[in-house]
XYZ file of C-alpha atoms in Angstrom:
700
model
C -42.172 -58.340 -37.344
C -45.704 -57.716 -36.368
C -46.551 -54.038 -36.287
C -48.644 -52.960 -33.119
C -50.927 -49.970 -33.539
C -50.192 -47.008 -31.240
C -53.873 -46.922 -29.906
C -53.868 -50.474 -28.983
C -50.427 -50.063 -26.656
C -52.610 -46.321 -25.129
C -55.743 -48.052 -24.537
C -59.297 -47.484 -25.882
C -61.558 -45.138 -24.089
C -65.392 -45.595 -23.830
C -66.123 -43.531 -27.095
C -63.433 -45.376 -28.610
C -60.954 -42.581 -28.852
C -57.131 -43.352 -27.621
C -55.976 -42.347 -24.502
C -52.994 -39.788 -24.342
C -49.643 -40.443 -22.982
C -49.588 -38.165 -19.962
C -48.516 -40.435 -17.626
C -44.732 -40.099 -18.787
C -44.736 -36.481 -19.193
C -45.855 -36.161 -15.712
C -42.963 -38.040 -14.828
C -41.024 -35.556 -16.353
C -42.555 -32.441 -14.748
C -42.400 -34.248 -11.215
C -38.558 -34.837 -11.627
C -37.807 -30.983 -12.956
C -39.640 -29.392 -10.021
C -37.767 -31.858 -7.495
C -34.416 -30.643 -9.389
C -35.607 -26.896 -9.035
C -36.865 -27.429 -5.386
C -33.275 -29.150 -4.172
C -31.472 -26.235 -5.939
C -33.141 -23.535 -4.593
C -32.798 -25.575 -1.087
C -29.036 -25.734 -1.457
C -28.670 -22.033 -2.295
C -31.076 -20.985 0.851
C -28.551 -23.151 2.756
C -25.589 -21.856 1.450
C -27.005 -17.983 2.173
C -27.463 -18.735 5.277
C -24.150 -20.215 6.143
C -22.415 -17.551 4.634
C -24.191 -15.029 6.648
C -24.681 -16.714 9.905
C -21.083 -16.849 10.471
C -19.476 -14.012 12.893
C -22.489 -12.225 13.647
C -26.493 -12.618 13.229
C -28.434 -12.056 10.452
C -30.351 -9.456 11.794
C -27.485 -7.097 12.486
C -26.768 -7.008 8.832
C -30.635 -7.575 7.256
C -30.188 -3.879 6.079
C -26.870 -4.603 4.031
C -27.879 -8.198 3.075
C -29.056 -9.141 -0.904
C -28.192 -11.830 -2.902
C -25.770 -9.920 -4.150
C -24.116 -8.324 -1.785
C -21.162 -9.480 -0.146
C -19.271 -9.059 3.149
C -16.116 -10.582 5.202
C -16.026 -13.371 7.238
C -14.011 -13.300 10.712
C -13.127 -15.563 13.086
C -14.135 -14.863 16.652
C -15.832 -11.493 15.542
C -17.789 -10.748 18.396
C -15.672 -11.199 20.969
C -14.726 -8.706 23.179
C -11.491 -7.422 24.572
C -10.640 -6.554 27.939
C -10.166 -2.930 28.741
C -6.645 -2.465 29.452
C -5.660 -4.880 26.358
C -7.787 -2.861 24.109
C -6.191 0.478 25.740
C -2.587 -1.156 24.752
C -3.257 -2.287 21.588
C -5.733 0.343 19.966
C -6.086 3.601 22.337
C -4.605 6.906 20.914
C -1.507 7.967 22.051
C -2.231 10.844 24.532
C 0.929 12.848 23.947
C -0.516 13.603 20.128
C -4.093 14.282 20.986
C -3.579 17.929 21.036
C -2.268 18.184 17.384
C -4.922 19.048 14.719
C -4.651 19.683 11.030
C -4.601 23.314 10.473
C -3.456 24.015 6.957
C -5.244 27.270 6.176
C -3.273 30.325 5.004
C -2.070 32.672 7.787
C -0.974 36.157 7.262
C 0.208 37.873 4.260
C -1.073 35.136 2.058
C -2.867 36.258 -1.252
C -5.347 35.273 -3.447
C -3.529 34.723 -7.494
C -4.474 37.188 -10.311
C -7.824 35.726 -12.127
C -5.589 35.962 -15.302
C -2.208 35.073 -16.080
C -0.240 34.672 -19.390
C 2.340 32.242 -18.181
C 1.563 28.366 -18.657
C 3.252 25.496 -17.025
C 3.050 22.205 -18.491
C 4.455 19.311 -16.212
C 5.275 15.786 -17.259
C 5.346 13.306 -14.335
C 6.902 10.009 -14.280
C 7.693 7.273 -11.162
C 5.414 5.314 -8.912
C 2.372 6.344 -6.795
C 4.123 8.103 -4.000
C 6.257 10.085 -6.757
C 3.606 11.390 -8.785
C 1.936 12.239 -5.301
C 5.287 14.227 -4.020
C 5.847 15.689 -7.797
C 2.054 17.069 -8.153
C 2.294 19.193 -4.725
C 5.451 20.268 -5.961
C 4.448 21.288 -9.316
C 1.795 23.269 -7.625
C 4.222 25.255 -5.308
C 6.103 25.891 -8.168
C 3.482 27.511 -10.093
C 2.655 29.777 -7.158
C 6.265 30.993 -6.587
C 6.584 31.817 -10.910
C 3.152 33.339 -10.503
C 1.884 31.183 -13.530
C -1.061 29.293 -14.594
C -0.816 25.503 -14.183
C -1.944 23.133 -16.808
C -3.142 19.650 -15.110
C -0.205 17.736 -14.777
C 0.107 14.657 -17.179
C 1.082 11.455 -15.292
C 3.483 8.967 -18.255
C 2.292 5.983 -16.614
C -1.417 6.630 -17.332
C -1.791 8.049 -21.045
C -3.648 6.117 -23.396
C -0.527 4.875 -25.111
C -0.215 2.588 -22.080
C -3.204 0.292 -23.285
C -5.738 1.618 -20.146
C -9.100 2.337 -20.971
C -9.651 5.765 -22.986
C -12.818 7.257 -20.962
C -9.869 8.357 -18.511
C -7.151 11.582 -19.010
C -3.862 10.662 -17.615
C -4.457 12.545 -14.642
C -8.338 11.787 -14.391
C -7.317 8.116 -14.105
C -6.138 8.277 -10.426
C -7.466 11.864 -9.454
C -10.256 13.981 -9.338
C -9.920 16.840 -11.615
C -12.762 19.046 -11.080
C -11.770 18.534 -7.063
C -8.131 19.698 -7.639
C -9.214 22.385 -9.462
C -12.003 23.849 -7.244
C -9.664 23.311 -3.853
C -6.901 25.243 -5.326
C -9.149 28.510 -5.955
C -7.731 30.397 -3.817
C -3.878 29.739 -4.355
C -3.185 28.817 -8.037
C -5.074 29.278 -11.133
C -5.454 25.867 -13.123
C -6.463 25.459 -16.554
C -7.117 21.518 -18.330
C -5.287 22.106 -21.412
C -3.291 24.824 -23.027
C -4.587 27.666 -25.122
C -5.025 26.306 -28.808
C -1.501 28.332 -30.053
C 0.171 27.029 -27.258
C -0.974 23.618 -27.953
C 0.103 23.856 -31.339
C 3.022 24.798 -30.395
C 3.914 21.693 -27.750
C 2.767 19.351 -30.318
C 5.278 20.621 -32.787
C 7.996 20.793 -29.901
C 8.446 24.300 -30.155
C 8.095 25.332 -26.338
C 11.203 25.042 -23.844
C 11.756 21.944 -22.085
C 13.638 21.660 -18.730
C 14.477 18.528 -17.038
C 13.989 19.005 -13.559
C 16.335 17.617 -11.007
C 15.230 16.201 -7.785
C 14.802 18.417 -5.253
C 15.675 21.566 -7.092
C 15.901 24.835 -5.208
C 13.617 27.929 -5.108
C 16.663 29.466 -6.973
C 16.703 27.503 -9.954
C 13.366 28.264 -10.666
C 13.349 31.989 -10.155
C 16.980 32.361 -12.435
C 16.354 29.548 -14.895
C 12.905 28.824 -15.357
C 11.271 32.123 -15.203
C 13.633 34.150 -17.296
C 12.264 31.400 -19.941
C 8.778 31.422 -18.860
C 8.548 35.358 -19.484
C 9.782 35.070 -23.159
C 7.885 32.141 -24.475
C 4.903 32.107 -22.308
C 5.025 28.594 -21.210
C 7.662 26.006 -20.347
C 7.192 22.380 -19.986
C 8.643 20.537 -17.027
C 10.187 16.705 -16.879
C 10.177 15.788 -13.645
C 11.550 12.533 -13.367
C 12.289 11.162 -10.160
C 9.779 12.078 -7.588
C 9.888 15.563 -6.375
C 10.979 18.739 -7.761
C 11.389 21.182 -5.275
C 13.205 20.859 -2.117
C 11.597 19.499 0.979
C 12.918 22.218 3.524
C 11.953 25.902 2.260
C 13.402 29.161 3.807
C 11.345 30.069 6.804
C 9.969 33.175 5.125
C 8.341 30.294 2.550
C 6.464 28.659 5.144
C 3.187 29.474 3.671
C 4.426 27.353 0.275
C 4.797 24.549 2.739
C 1.626 24.812 4.225
C 0.126 24.888 -0.049
C 1.781 21.796 -0.162
C -0.855 20.032 2.711
C -3.516 21.657 1.127
C -2.473 19.963 -2.167
C -1.747 16.691 -0.365
C -4.694 16.517 2.038
C -6.985 18.089 0.613
C -6.909 18.863 -3.148
C -5.584 15.541 -4.193
C -8.939 12.961 -4.080
C -9.083 9.563 -6.047
C -11.710 9.548 -8.391
C -15.288 8.521 -7.912
C -14.633 4.944 -8.945
C -11.644 4.214 -6.504
C -13.224 6.137 -3.668
C -16.546 3.972 -3.908
C -14.122 0.416 -4.067
C -12.116 2.072 -1.235
C -14.848 3.150 0.935
C -16.484 -0.493 0.364
C -13.410 -2.677 1.447
C -13.576 -0.260 4.555
C -16.840 -1.024 5.370
C -16.139 -4.790 5.215
C -13.338 -4.369 7.217
C -15.085 -2.818 9.689
C -18.073 -4.710 9.191
C -17.286 -6.871 12.077
C -16.877 -3.831 14.535
C -13.578 -5.027 15.384
C -10.514 -2.623 14.805
C -7.513 -3.716 12.478
C -4.036 -3.404 11.465
C -2.801 -2.314 8.188
C 0.525 -3.504 7.285
C 3.089 -2.036 4.307
C 5.748 -4.726 3.598
C 7.619 -2.107 1.579
C 9.135 -4.808 -0.392
C 9.892 -4.200 -3.872
C 12.564 -5.213 -6.088
C 13.671 -1.605 -6.758
C 14.184 -0.878 -3.249
C 15.418 -4.108 -1.931
C 18.159 -3.445 -5.211
C 19.055 -0.233 -4.220
C 19.821 -1.252 -0.192
C 21.650 -4.333 -1.457
C 19.226 -7.169 0.281
C 18.935 -9.748 -2.306
C 20.747 -12.666 -0.037
C 17.203 -12.391 1.748
C 15.992 -14.150 -1.030
C 16.325 -17.394 -2.622
C 16.132 -18.855 -6.367
C 15.694 -16.476 -9.290
C 14.769 -13.601 -6.671
C 17.956 -12.897 -5.690
C 19.373 -12.969 -9.243
C 16.259 -10.428 -10.370
C 17.714 -8.085 -7.803
C 21.584 -8.372 -8.661
C 19.918 -7.547 -12.112
C 18.509 -4.594 -10.858
C 21.258 -3.637 -9.044
C 23.738 -3.973 -12.077
C 21.636 -1.257 -13.780
C 21.282 1.143 -11.238
C 24.897 1.002 -11.302
C 25.468 1.265 -14.280
C 23.123 4.296 -14.279
C 24.677 6.142 -11.197
C 21.560 5.322 -9.401
C 23.832 3.212 -6.905
C 27.600 4.150 -5.662
C 29.007 0.873 -4.401
C 29.502 -2.466 -5.109
C 27.032 -5.217 -6.806
C 27.642 -7.875 -4.442
C 26.595 -6.769 -1.091
C 26.556 -8.563 2.363
C 23.150 -8.644 2.805
C 22.910 -9.748 6.533
C 24.988 -6.791 7.135
C 22.792 -4.607 5.976
C 19.997 -5.905 7.629
C 21.744 -5.398 11.032
C 22.581 -1.612 9.663
C 18.399 -1.184 9.484
C 18.950 -1.234 5.627
C 16.463 -3.933 4.409
C 12.794 -4.317 5.418
C 11.813 -6.560 8.366
C 10.130 -9.954 6.770
C 6.276 -10.462 7.104
C 7.531 -13.571 9.591
C 9.597 -10.786 11.645
C 6.607 -8.182 11.433
C 4.437 -11.198 12.776
C 6.538 -12.214 15.672
C 6.572 -8.662 16.933
C 3.054 -7.939 16.472
C 2.205 -11.177 18.698
C 4.637 -10.514 21.039
C 3.090 -6.759 21.539
C -0.378 -8.930 22.633
C -2.229 -8.961 19.244
C -3.992 -12.182 19.135
C -3.930 -14.773 16.326
C -7.361 -13.682 15.335
C -6.301 -9.521 14.691
C -7.683 -8.603 11.428
C -4.631 -7.452 9.022
C -5.056 -5.737 6.016
C -1.509 -6.119 4.002
C -1.329 -3.480 1.313
C 1.345 -2.644 -1.424
C 0.773 -3.128 -5.385
C 3.805 -5.499 -5.201
C 5.391 -7.882 -2.911
C 8.632 -8.640 -3.993
C 8.899 -12.867 -3.661
C 5.085 -13.545 -4.351
C 2.329 -14.717 -1.838
C 4.854 -17.186 -0.362
C 6.679 -14.753 1.346
C 3.407 -13.830 3.365
C 2.603 -17.776 4.609
C 4.330 -17.839 7.916
C 2.167 -14.280 8.402
C -1.203 -16.028 7.581
C 0.672 -18.966 9.822
C 0.668 -16.389 12.726
C -2.672 -14.779 12.046
C -6.068 -16.027 11.116
C -7.694 -12.800 9.268
C -4.918 -11.519 6.963
C -6.525 -10.060 3.875
C -5.795 -7.651 0.930
C -7.888 -6.055 -1.372
C -8.299 -9.144 -3.919
C -9.586 -10.732 -0.956
C -11.997 -7.961 0.092
C -13.298 -7.121 -3.246
C -14.955 -8.739 -6.530
C -13.431 -9.101 -10.002
C -16.239 -6.868 -11.299
C -15.762 -3.856 -8.904
C -12.225 -3.889 -9.943
C -12.971 -4.066 -13.780
C -15.426 -0.990 -13.295
C -12.697 1.032 -11.740
C -10.330 -0.028 -14.348
C -13.139 1.321 -17.118
C -13.438 -0.156 -20.408
C -10.490 -1.558 -21.534
C -9.437 -2.933 -25.263
C -8.267 -6.971 -25.072
C -4.704 -7.066 -25.760
C -2.672 -10.087 -26.938
C 0.897 -9.798 -26.526
C 2.939 -11.777 -28.668
C 4.853 -14.403 -26.311
C 8.272 -13.596 -25.531
C 10.042 -16.000 -26.476
C 13.238 -17.025 -27.854
C 14.416 -18.050 -31.399
C 14.987 -21.987 -32.371
C 18.481 -22.862 -31.599
C 20.116 -23.470 -35.191
C 22.083 -27.112 -34.853
C 25.205 -27.732 -37.105
C 24.820 -30.786 -39.198
C 28.195 -32.509 -38.418
C 29.732 -34.126 -41.388
C 29.266 -38.115 -41.748
C 33.088 -38.755 -41.917
C 33.249 -40.250 -38.177
C 30.458 -42.753 -39.271
C 33.033 -44.184 -42.093
C 36.238 -44.409 -39.838
C 36.091 -47.804 -39.175
C 35.935 -49.911 -36.189
C 37.877 -48.226 -33.282
C 36.872 -47.328 -29.677
C 35.825 -43.577 -29.897
C 33.506 -41.635 -27.614
C 29.928 -41.143 -27.884
C 28.956 -37.539 -29.887
C 27.103 -35.229 -28.393
C 23.620 -35.124 -28.529
C 21.685 -32.315 -30.642
C 20.938 -29.303 -29.141
C 17.263 -29.218 -28.413
C 14.824 -26.386 -29.217
C 13.206 -24.561 -25.603
C 9.500 -24.656 -26.180
C 8.009 -21.577 -24.674
C 6.600 -23.060 -21.494
C 10.353 -23.061 -20.273
C 10.573 -19.449 -20.456
C 7.457 -17.679 -20.426
C 7.160 -15.662 -17.187
C 8.249 -12.547 -16.129
C 11.374 -13.935 -15.017
C 12.411 -15.916 -17.922
C 14.171 -13.203 -19.406
C 16.899 -14.058 -16.877
C 18.589 -17.069 -18.073
C 17.889 -15.986 -21.721
C 19.471 -12.602 -21.512
C 21.524 -9.931 -19.552
C 19.154 -7.153 -20.540
C 15.884 -6.756 -19.549
C 13.291 -6.811 -22.282
C 10.811 -3.889 -22.997
C 7.812 -4.114 -21.345
C 4.803 -5.005 -23.340
C 1.416 -3.184 -23.672
C -0.094 -5.577 -21.098
C 2.924 -4.813 -18.415
C 2.295 -1.209 -18.892
C -1.277 -1.388 -18.194
C -0.538 -3.460 -15.133
C 1.889 -0.629 -14.013
C -1.199 1.733 -14.680
C -3.476 -0.847 -12.532
C -1.097 -0.670 -9.803
C -1.225 2.978 -8.977
C -5.191 2.141 -8.640
C -4.253 -0.488 -6.106
C -1.949 1.512 -3.902
C -4.812 4.369 -4.381
C -7.115 1.844 -2.414
C -4.647 0.674 -0.194
C -3.535 4.530 0.637
C -7.017 5.120 1.640
C -7.209 2.229 3.666
C -4.049 2.343 5.697
C -4.779 6.644 6.307
C -8.146 5.352 8.270
C -6.571 2.179 9.989
C -6.723 1.643 13.658
C -3.116 0.981 13.449
C -0.199 0.747 10.685
C 2.710 -0.854 10.824
C 5.749 -0.045 8.305
C 7.607 -2.841 6.935
C 10.309 -0.444 5.277
C 10.053 3.233 4.721
C 12.650 3.947 1.679
C 12.288 3.402 -2.030
C 14.318 2.500 -4.886
C 16.352 5.589 -4.876
C 17.062 6.285 -1.089
C 13.765 8.522 -0.652
C 10.606 8.271 1.666
C 8.396 5.762 -0.212
C 4.542 4.888 0.315
C 4.681 4.016 3.988
C 5.915 7.357 4.733
C 3.364 9.030 2.965
C 0.795 7.520 4.998
C 2.759 7.830 8.181
C 2.754 11.643 7.235
C -0.862 12.038 6.195
C -1.936 10.237 9.406
C 0.155 12.485 11.532
C -1.662 15.237 9.735
C -5.066 14.002 9.791
C -5.344 11.954 13.429
C -1.965 12.058 15.059
C -2.542 10.545 17.841
C -3.710 6.910 15.834
C -1.233 4.314 16.767
C 1.177 4.215 14.108
C 4.209 1.679 14.567
C 7.685 3.249 13.950
C 9.745 0.105 14.271
C 13.628 1.189 14.494
C 14.695 -1.753 12.104
C 18.307 -1.718 13.360
C 17.133 -2.417 17.130
C 14.586 -4.753 16.217
C 16.917 -6.675 13.896
C 19.492 -7.082 16.657
C 16.518 -8.314 19.062
C 15.098 -10.781 16.756
C 18.661 -12.430 15.965
C 18.681 -13.042 19.801
C 15.966 -15.717 19.287
C 16.602 -16.794 15.543
C 17.402 -20.393 16.849
C 14.189 -20.250 18.839
C 11.371 -17.940 17.054
C 8.435 -19.077 18.371
C 9.803 -20.201 21.974
C 10.479 -16.707 23.536
C 10.513 -16.058 27.199
C 8.975 -13.201 29.005
C 11.949 -10.759 29.484
C 12.349 -10.841 25.391
C 8.649 -10.115 25.244
C 8.937 -7.016 27.415
C 12.015 -5.702 25.547
C 9.771 -5.712 22.334
C 6.883 -4.209 23.878
C 9.206 -1.398 25.515
C 10.351 -0.610 22.430
C 7.170 -0.528 20.154
C 5.479 1.478 22.747
C 8.232 3.946 23.476
C 8.967 4.546 19.683
C 5.367 5.406 18.494
C 6.610 8.737 19.662
C 10.375 8.792 19.980
C 10.225 7.366 15.973
C 8.803 11.090 14.697
C 12.900 12.263 15.695
C 13.593 9.744 12.948
C 11.234 11.008 10.762
C 11.948 14.433 11.592
C 15.454 14.232 10.884
C 15.818 11.443 8.242
C 12.595 11.548 6.361
C 11.206 15.603 6.276
C 14.557 16.472 4.551
C 13.636 14.073 1.601
C 10.049 14.485 1.837
C 7.845 17.325 3.259
C 4.890 14.957 3.029
C 6.517 12.409 5.425
C 6.140 14.687 8.636
C 4.089 17.824 7.914
C 4.389 19.081 11.721
C 4.551 21.847 12.529
C 3.770 23.752 9.501
C 0.471 22.205 9.394
C -0.691 21.474 12.067
C -2.091 23.500 15.772
C -2.267 22.680 19.126
C -5.737 22.186 20.306
C -5.064 21.965 24.091
C -2.763 21.492 27.061
C -2.603 17.873 28.058
C 0.246 16.250 29.676
C 3.150 15.975 27.117
C 1.434 18.741 24.574
C 3.014 21.834 26.015
C 6.491 21.524 26.008
C 6.939 23.206 29.347
C 5.578 19.937 30.495
C 7.565 17.554 28.532
C 8.120 13.900 29.454
C 10.683 11.441 28.366
C 9.663 10.236 24.987
C 9.277 14.257 23.849
C 12.931 15.222 25.480
C 14.827 14.925 22.704
C 15.559 17.926 21.550
C 15.105 17.960 17.728
C 11.104 16.863 18.481
C 10.847 19.033 21.323
C 11.651 22.094 19.262
C 9.247 21.645 16.667
C 6.706 20.594 18.977
C 7.435 24.055 20.831
C 6.891 25.863 17.514
C 3.210 24.340 16.908
C 1.082 27.394 16.812
C -2.168 27.618 18.901
C -5.419 26.304 17.344
C -7.979 29.309 16.446
C -11.257 29.452 18.530
C -13.315 28.364 15.913
C -11.568 24.888 15.670
C -13.506 22.823 17.926
C -10.925 20.132 19.352
C -13.895 17.798 20.481
C -15.101 17.756 16.778
C -11.973 16.434 15.644
C -11.792 13.672 17.980
C -13.213 10.219 17.427
C -15.519 9.135 20.341
C -14.802 5.721 20.112
C -11.178 6.893 21.272
C -12.460 8.574 24.683
C -10.822 6.600 27.495
C -10.393 7.230 30.877
C -7.917 9.412 32.780
C -5.709 6.269 33.210
C -2.434 6.216 31.783
C -2.994 4.226 28.619
C -0.126 1.935 28.505
C -0.803 0.690 32.019
C -2.820 -2.571 31.575
C -3.506 -4.256 35.136
C -6.522 -5.842 33.859
C -5.462 -7.715 31.051
C -6.102 -11.428 31.480
C -4.898 -12.478 27.928
C -1.035 -10.979 27.929
C 0.819 -14.121 26.619
C 3.279 -15.967 28.379
C 6.319 -17.331 26.240
C 4.546 -21.048 25.843
C 1.355 -19.599 24.289
C 2.789 -16.556 22.583
C 2.758 -18.347 19.026
C 0.323 -20.985 19.831
C -1.504 -22.766 16.425
C -3.708 -20.550 15.052
C -7.698 -22.037 15.704
C -6.497 -23.494 18.708
C -8.663 -23.050 21.766
C -8.217 -20.248 24.491
C -8.472 -23.030 27.005
C -5.912 -25.283 28.025
C -3.423 -23.796 25.468
C -1.057 -23.441 28.233
C 0.064 -21.261 31.543
C -0.963 -17.624 30.959
C 0.979 -14.918 32.829
C -1.025 -13.389 35.554
C -2.246 -9.929 36.452
C 0.247 -9.786 39.116
C 3.290 -10.282 36.773
C 1.770 -8.194 34.245
C 1.559 -5.326 36.682
C 4.996 -5.931 37.707
C 6.635 -5.947 34.129
C 4.547 -2.578 33.227
C 5.990 -0.968 36.378
C 9.681 -1.972 35.224
C 9.086 -0.355 32.121
C 7.605 2.824 33.402
C 10.835 2.994 35.356
C 12.815 2.676 32.171
C 11.124 5.176 30.158
C 8.053 3.350 28.348
C 5.548 5.268 26.853
C 3.345 7.823 29.942
């Protein structure tokens, strides 16, 4: 082969010098520039498509950057008719006069600057149990005239694998805000003195495992003598709530102290508040109101009430296993097997997300209503929410409204933990003798196949132990860390539910029959803004109403829709009686009226002498009659929301509602056009329905 000089390939210039090979390198640069330009063009089109749906870019020009984020909701700018808006979102006029007022009244003195008695508290349980317990221990410290050491939350200690940046209490709440807000009530310190701290490490200080709902007598006659003798006691609160909910009339100031703790002193730490505020901003960015829905479907609550048959497959077995565990420890008194259908009819089981969706659609909420699903755990998984997603387009939760890095920032710097997989040991296969092989020619059955080893992928998962053992395995460090994360998730959900334009609880009981997360939310809303829409559904009534159309859930008639609307509207106020008589004796924070409220006006229904049908029930009427007048320095207009100002027209009359659905279009397919979807109810028929509801005692 003949060798050719490179200079001959490139050509020779006039001076005899070889030409540089620039042609091929230019092609490379041109190609690279084209790729960069194409990528930039695609990225620009993506941003324009992302931020132009639902609102103009100029509307968000102050907040849009490459790194910003906002949700996209269907029909974000579609306005609602005034009559429909009043029915769905307007404040409840009967409760507009209630204002929050938890300040001390007469005969309440400040605590002494120095005390030689200390109370150290360890709290176990979930979010609502922790919140109830903290409020109770503050009251106990005031009752015993002792200094309270900031409580230790057992599920947020460093041994649970959480970040070491936060102490136990500070993982969830702000210590500085807690101490500052209670300066006029009790003395709070972060740690015990050195001598007492050493005695605690040596377990030399007396300890009390406080029973649930203990009376003031227990603390004054059992704990106080020991406290005087040893200068410090340790209280272990295992079940949430260490003081009875209803205190004697002479201790009414202690009830207001509970409100100051729950609604003013207990503020979530900065990172949690920041993320909750971001999610609230993203929910309201479209300018539309939204519903917060708490399913209340936890494994403990379902097991306690015997609702296993509402689920299928392994979930039923898990619920039954938990119920057996409760029966063994005396938490539940009853049989292992319970008729779940009967429990549901009695109102002791939560309403399924599908049923909640049907009720909301029947009430008049359109398919594009924004619904925020709260709760750290929805037992049964996301498949239980599929029917709700099918009926409403904009169903969101904290995961769809936040970024992964935002959640990681809230968790703090956590060490990487690698848990050993939960696998069962290989099965030992006994070798059978070979005598049967040499037994000669005779008919014989085939030998059984040898036992096969169960590979880890067959049994791994949070439910895999059910098929292998009768005992639930101990929690791994990763599971303990997740339990701590659930407290932060519920803190975010709690903030959003309190601020929501409407709140719908699916269930209001926990795994011990006490008021749960949803009950605390309803109590906080009743204290902070009592007139906000809160649907207090009577599950016993709604279970029967839903059973009437069980065979044709999505083909209902106007009479059924009217009955659902009448019940939901009436129970917005009438449901307060159920909370007063059933929830308040178990948890004061679920109904802080009338101790922590005052009356700021004489509107219809606000003064007992002018009560109407919804307020005529004796227990509720008596409570409202005991509400004191707000002091003169409280300006009612400052506490009301300007967007809630409506005309003097009664709020449940919606004559100008052209979108009231008929049975044929009540549950139309999500995303269908509003035009040509069916025959809608006329304004005249809607008005007649409302008049009939007025005669039957609907909300006025």
